[in-house]
Coordinates of N, CA and C in Angstrom, one line a residue:
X1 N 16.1 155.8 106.6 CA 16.4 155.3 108.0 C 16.6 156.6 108.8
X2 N 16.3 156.3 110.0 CA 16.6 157.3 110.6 C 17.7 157.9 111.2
X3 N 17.9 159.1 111.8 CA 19.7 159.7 111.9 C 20.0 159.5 113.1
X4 N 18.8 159.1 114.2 CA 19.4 159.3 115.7 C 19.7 158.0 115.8
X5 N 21.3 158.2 117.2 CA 22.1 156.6 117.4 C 20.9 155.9 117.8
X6 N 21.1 154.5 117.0 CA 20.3 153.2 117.9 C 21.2 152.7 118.8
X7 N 20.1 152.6 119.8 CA 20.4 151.8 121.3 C 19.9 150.6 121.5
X8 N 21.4 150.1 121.4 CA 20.9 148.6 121.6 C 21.7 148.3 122.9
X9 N 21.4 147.3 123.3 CA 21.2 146.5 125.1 C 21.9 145.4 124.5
X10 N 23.0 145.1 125.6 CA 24.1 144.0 125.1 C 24.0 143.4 126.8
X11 N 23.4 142.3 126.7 CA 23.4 141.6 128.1 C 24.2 139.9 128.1
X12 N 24.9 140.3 129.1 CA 26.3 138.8 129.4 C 26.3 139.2 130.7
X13 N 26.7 137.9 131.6 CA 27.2 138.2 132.7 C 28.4 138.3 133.2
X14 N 29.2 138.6 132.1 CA 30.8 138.4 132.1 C 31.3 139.5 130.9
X15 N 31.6 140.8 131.9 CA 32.1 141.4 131.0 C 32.7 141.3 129.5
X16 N 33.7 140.3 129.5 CA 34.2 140.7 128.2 C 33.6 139.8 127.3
X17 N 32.2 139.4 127.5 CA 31.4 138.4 126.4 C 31.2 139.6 126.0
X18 N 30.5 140.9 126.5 CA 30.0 141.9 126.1 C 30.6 143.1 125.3
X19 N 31.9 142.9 126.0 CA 33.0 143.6 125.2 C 33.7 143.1 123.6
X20 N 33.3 141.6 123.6 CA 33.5 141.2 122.3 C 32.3 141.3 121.4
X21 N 31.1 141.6 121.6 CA 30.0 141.6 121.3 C 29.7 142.6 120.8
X22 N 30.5 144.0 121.2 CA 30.1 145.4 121.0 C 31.5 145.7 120.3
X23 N 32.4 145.2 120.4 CA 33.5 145.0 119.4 C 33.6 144.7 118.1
X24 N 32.5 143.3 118.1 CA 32.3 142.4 116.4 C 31.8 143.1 115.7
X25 N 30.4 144.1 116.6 CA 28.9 145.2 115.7 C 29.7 146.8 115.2
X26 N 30.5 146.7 116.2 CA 31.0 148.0 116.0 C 30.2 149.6 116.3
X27 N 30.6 150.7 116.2 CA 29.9 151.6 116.4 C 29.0 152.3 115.0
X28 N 29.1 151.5 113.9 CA 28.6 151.7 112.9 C 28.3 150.6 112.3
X29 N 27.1 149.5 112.2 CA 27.3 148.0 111.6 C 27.4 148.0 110.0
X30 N 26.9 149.6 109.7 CA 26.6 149.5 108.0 C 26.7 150.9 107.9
X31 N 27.4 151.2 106.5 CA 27.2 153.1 105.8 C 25.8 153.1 106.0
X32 N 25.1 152.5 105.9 CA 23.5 153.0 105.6 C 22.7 152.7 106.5
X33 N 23.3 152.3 108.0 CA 22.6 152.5 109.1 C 23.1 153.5 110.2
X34 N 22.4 154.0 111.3 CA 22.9 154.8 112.2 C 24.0 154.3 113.2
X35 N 24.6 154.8 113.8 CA 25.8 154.9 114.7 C 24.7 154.2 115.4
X36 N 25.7 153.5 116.3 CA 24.8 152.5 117.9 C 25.3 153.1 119.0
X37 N 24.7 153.1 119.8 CA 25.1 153.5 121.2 C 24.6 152.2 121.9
X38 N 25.7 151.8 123.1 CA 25.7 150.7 123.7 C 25.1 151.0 125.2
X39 N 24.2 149.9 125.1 CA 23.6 150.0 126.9 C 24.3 148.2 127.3
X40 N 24.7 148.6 128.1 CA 25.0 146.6 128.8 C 24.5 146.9 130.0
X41 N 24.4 145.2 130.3 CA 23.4 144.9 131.4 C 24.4 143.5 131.6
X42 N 24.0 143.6 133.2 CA 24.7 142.2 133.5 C 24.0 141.2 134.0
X43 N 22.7 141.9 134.4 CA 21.7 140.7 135.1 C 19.9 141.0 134.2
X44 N 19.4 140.1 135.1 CA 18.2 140.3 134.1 C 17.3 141.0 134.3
X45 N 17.4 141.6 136.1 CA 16.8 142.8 136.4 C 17.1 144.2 135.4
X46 N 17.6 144.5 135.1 CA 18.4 145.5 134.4 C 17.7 145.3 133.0
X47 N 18.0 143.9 132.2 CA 17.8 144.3 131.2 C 16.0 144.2 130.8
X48 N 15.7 143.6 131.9 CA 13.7 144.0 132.1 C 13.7 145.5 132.3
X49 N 14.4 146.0 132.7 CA 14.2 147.7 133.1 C 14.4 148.1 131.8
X50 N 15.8 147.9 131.1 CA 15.9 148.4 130.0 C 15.0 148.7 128.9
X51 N 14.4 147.0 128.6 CA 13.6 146.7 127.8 C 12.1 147.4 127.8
X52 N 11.9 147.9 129.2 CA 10.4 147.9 129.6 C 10.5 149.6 129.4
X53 N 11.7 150.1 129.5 CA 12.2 151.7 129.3 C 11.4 152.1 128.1
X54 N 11.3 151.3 126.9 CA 10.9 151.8 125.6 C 12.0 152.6 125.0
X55 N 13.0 152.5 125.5 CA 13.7 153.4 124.7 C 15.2 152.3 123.9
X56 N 15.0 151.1 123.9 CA 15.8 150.1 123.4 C 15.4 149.5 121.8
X57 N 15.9 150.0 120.8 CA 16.0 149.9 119.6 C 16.1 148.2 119.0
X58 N 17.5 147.3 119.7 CA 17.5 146.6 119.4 C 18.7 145.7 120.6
X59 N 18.2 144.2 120.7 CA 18.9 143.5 122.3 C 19.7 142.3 121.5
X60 N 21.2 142.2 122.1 CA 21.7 141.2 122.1 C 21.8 140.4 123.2
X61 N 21.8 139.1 123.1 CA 21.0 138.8 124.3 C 22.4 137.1 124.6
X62 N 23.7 137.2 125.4 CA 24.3 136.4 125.4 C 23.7 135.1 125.7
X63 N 23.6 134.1 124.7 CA 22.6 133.0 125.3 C 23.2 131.9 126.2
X64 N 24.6 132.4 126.7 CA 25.4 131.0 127.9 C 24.9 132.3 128.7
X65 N 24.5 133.0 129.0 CA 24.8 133.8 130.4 C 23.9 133.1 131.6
X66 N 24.7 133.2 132.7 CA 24.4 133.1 133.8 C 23.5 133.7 134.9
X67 N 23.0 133.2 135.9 CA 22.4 132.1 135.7 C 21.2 132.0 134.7
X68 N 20.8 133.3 134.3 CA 19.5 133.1 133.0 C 20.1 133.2 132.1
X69 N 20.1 132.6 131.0 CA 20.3 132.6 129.8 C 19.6 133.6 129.0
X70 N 20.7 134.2 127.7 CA 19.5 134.9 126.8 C 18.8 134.3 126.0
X71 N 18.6 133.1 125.7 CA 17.9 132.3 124.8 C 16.3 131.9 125.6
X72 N 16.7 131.8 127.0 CA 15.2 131.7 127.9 C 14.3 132.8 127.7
X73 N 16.0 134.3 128.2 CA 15.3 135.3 128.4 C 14.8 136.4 126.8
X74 N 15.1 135.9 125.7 CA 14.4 136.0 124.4 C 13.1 136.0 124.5
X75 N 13.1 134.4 124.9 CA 11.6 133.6 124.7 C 10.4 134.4 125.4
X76 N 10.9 134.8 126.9 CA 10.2 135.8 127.6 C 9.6 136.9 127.0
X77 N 10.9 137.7 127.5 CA 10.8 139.0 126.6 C 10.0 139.0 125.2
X78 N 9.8 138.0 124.0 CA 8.9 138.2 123.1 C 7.6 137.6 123.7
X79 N 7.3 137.4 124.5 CA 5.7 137.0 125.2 C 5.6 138.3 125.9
X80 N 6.1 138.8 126.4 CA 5.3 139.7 127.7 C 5.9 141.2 127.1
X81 N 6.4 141.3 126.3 CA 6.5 142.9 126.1 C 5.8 143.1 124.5
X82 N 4.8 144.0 124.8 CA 4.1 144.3 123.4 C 5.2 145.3 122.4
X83 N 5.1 144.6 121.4 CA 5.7 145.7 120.4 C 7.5 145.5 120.5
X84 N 7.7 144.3 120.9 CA 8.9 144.1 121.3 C 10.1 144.6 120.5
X85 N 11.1 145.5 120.4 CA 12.2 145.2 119.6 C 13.0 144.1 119.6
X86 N 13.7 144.6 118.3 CA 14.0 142.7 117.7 C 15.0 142.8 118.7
X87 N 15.7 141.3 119.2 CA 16.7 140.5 119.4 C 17.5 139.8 118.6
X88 N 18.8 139.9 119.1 CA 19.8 138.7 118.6 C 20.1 137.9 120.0
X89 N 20.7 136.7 119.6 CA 21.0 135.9 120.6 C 22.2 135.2 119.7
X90 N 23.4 135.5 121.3 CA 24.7 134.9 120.6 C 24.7 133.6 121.4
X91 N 25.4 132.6 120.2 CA 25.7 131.3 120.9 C 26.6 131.1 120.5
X92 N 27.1 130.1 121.2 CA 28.7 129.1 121.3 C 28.9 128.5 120.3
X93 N 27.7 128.0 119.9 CA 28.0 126.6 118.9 C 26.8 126.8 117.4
X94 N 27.4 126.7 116.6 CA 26.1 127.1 115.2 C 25.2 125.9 115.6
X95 N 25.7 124.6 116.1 CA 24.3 123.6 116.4 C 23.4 124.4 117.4
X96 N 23.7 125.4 118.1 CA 22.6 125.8 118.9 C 21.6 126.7 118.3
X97 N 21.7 127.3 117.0 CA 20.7 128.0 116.3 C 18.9 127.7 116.2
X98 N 19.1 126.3 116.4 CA 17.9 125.8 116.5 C 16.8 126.7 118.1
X99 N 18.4 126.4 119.1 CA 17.3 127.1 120.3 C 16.7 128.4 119.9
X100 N 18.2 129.0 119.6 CA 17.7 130.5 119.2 C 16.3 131.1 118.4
X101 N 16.0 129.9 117.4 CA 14.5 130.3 116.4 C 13.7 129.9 117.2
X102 N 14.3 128.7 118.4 CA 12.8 128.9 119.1 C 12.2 129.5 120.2
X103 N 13.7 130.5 120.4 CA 13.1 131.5 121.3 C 12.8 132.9 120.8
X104 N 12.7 132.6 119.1 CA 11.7 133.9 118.5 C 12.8 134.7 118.5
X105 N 14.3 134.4 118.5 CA 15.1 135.8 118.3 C 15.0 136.3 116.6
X106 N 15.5 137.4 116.4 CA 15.1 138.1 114.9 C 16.4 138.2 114.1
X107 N 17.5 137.1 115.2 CA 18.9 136.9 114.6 C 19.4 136.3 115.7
X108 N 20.9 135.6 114.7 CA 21.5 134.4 115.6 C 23.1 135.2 115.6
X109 N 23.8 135.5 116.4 CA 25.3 135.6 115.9 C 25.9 134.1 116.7
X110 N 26.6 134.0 116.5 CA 27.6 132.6 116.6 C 29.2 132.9 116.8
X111 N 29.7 132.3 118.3 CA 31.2 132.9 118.7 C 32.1 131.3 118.1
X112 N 32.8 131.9 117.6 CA 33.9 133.5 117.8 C 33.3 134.3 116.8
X113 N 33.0 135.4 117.2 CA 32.0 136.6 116.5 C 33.2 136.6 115.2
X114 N 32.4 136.9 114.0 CA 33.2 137.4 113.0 C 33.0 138.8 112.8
X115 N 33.7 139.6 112.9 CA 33.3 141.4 112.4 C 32.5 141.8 111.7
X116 N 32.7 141.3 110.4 CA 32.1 141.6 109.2 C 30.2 140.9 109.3
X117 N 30.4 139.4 109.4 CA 29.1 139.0 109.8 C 28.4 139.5 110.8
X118 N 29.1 139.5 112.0 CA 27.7 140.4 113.1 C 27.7 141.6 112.8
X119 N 28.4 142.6 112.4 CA 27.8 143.9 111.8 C 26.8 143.8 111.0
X120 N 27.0 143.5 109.9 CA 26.0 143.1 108.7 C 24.6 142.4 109.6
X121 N 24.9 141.2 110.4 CA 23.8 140.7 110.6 C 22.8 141.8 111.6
X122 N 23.6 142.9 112.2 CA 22.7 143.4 113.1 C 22.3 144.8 112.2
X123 N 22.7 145.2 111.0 CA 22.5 146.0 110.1 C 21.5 145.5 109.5
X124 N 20.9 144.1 109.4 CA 20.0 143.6 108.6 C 18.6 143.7 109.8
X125 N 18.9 143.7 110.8 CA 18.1 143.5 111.5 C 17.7 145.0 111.9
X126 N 18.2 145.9 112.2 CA 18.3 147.6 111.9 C 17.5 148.3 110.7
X127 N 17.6 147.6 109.5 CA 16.8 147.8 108.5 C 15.8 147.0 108.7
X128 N 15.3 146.0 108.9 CA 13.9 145.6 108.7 C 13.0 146.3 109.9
X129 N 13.5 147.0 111.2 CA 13.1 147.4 111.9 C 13.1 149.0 111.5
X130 N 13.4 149.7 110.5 CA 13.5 151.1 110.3 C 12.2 150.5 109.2
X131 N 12.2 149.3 108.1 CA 11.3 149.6 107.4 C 10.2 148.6 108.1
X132 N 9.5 148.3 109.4 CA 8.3 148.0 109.7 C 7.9 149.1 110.4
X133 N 8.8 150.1 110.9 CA 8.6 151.5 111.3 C 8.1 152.7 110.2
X134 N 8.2 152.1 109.0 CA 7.7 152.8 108.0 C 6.1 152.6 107.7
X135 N 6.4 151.5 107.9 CA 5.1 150.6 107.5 C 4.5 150.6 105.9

């Protein structure tokens, strides 16, 4: 895997969704992935810029946010950007996981974030994206 930080894009429209988000992943999600550096975004202009940057590794995407949701804005984002990096999409309720697969995210976290699971889950998602990079 590789040694430089991944940047991942943490989009809520309420600060401290974002701040618990980048709290649960931590600055390290695994010994055997890279340190993360955090980009947030509060609207969706921003994280279209971000995304479109090419330089976003991997997006968590708050799926209550206001007024667009990241579960809409998933769905998007994997139609219109080629080559997309993966997404997660956090939701409120484990019954809403269903939206989440159908907006093509590449992971689900579920609040109240647990530490140990969203690390791991976004470390899982960090590796399959270092090994389709390998090809």
């Amino acid at each position: 895997m590789t040694d430089h930080p991944q940047r991942i894009l943490v989009f809520s429209h309420r600060p401290e969704v974002r701040d618990t988000i980048m709290g649960a992943v931590g600055r390290r999600p695994a010994t055997d992935v890279p340190k993360v550096t955090y980009v947030e975004a509060s609207g969706v202009g921003d994280v279209l810029a971000e995304m479109d940057s090419g330089t976003i590794d991997l997006a968590i995407l708050d799926g209550e946010a206001q007024p667009t949701g990241g579960i809409g804005l998933c769905r998007q984002l994997k139609h219109e950007i080629t080559a997309c990096p993966p997404i997660a999409v956090a939701v409120r309720r484990a019954d809403d996981r269903w939206l989440a697969t159908w907006s093509q995210a590449d992971a689900v976290l579920v609040h109240p974030l647990d530490p140990l699971a969203s690390a791991e889950t976004i470390a899982e998602v960090l590796r399959r994206q270092d090994l389709a990079i390998q090809g």
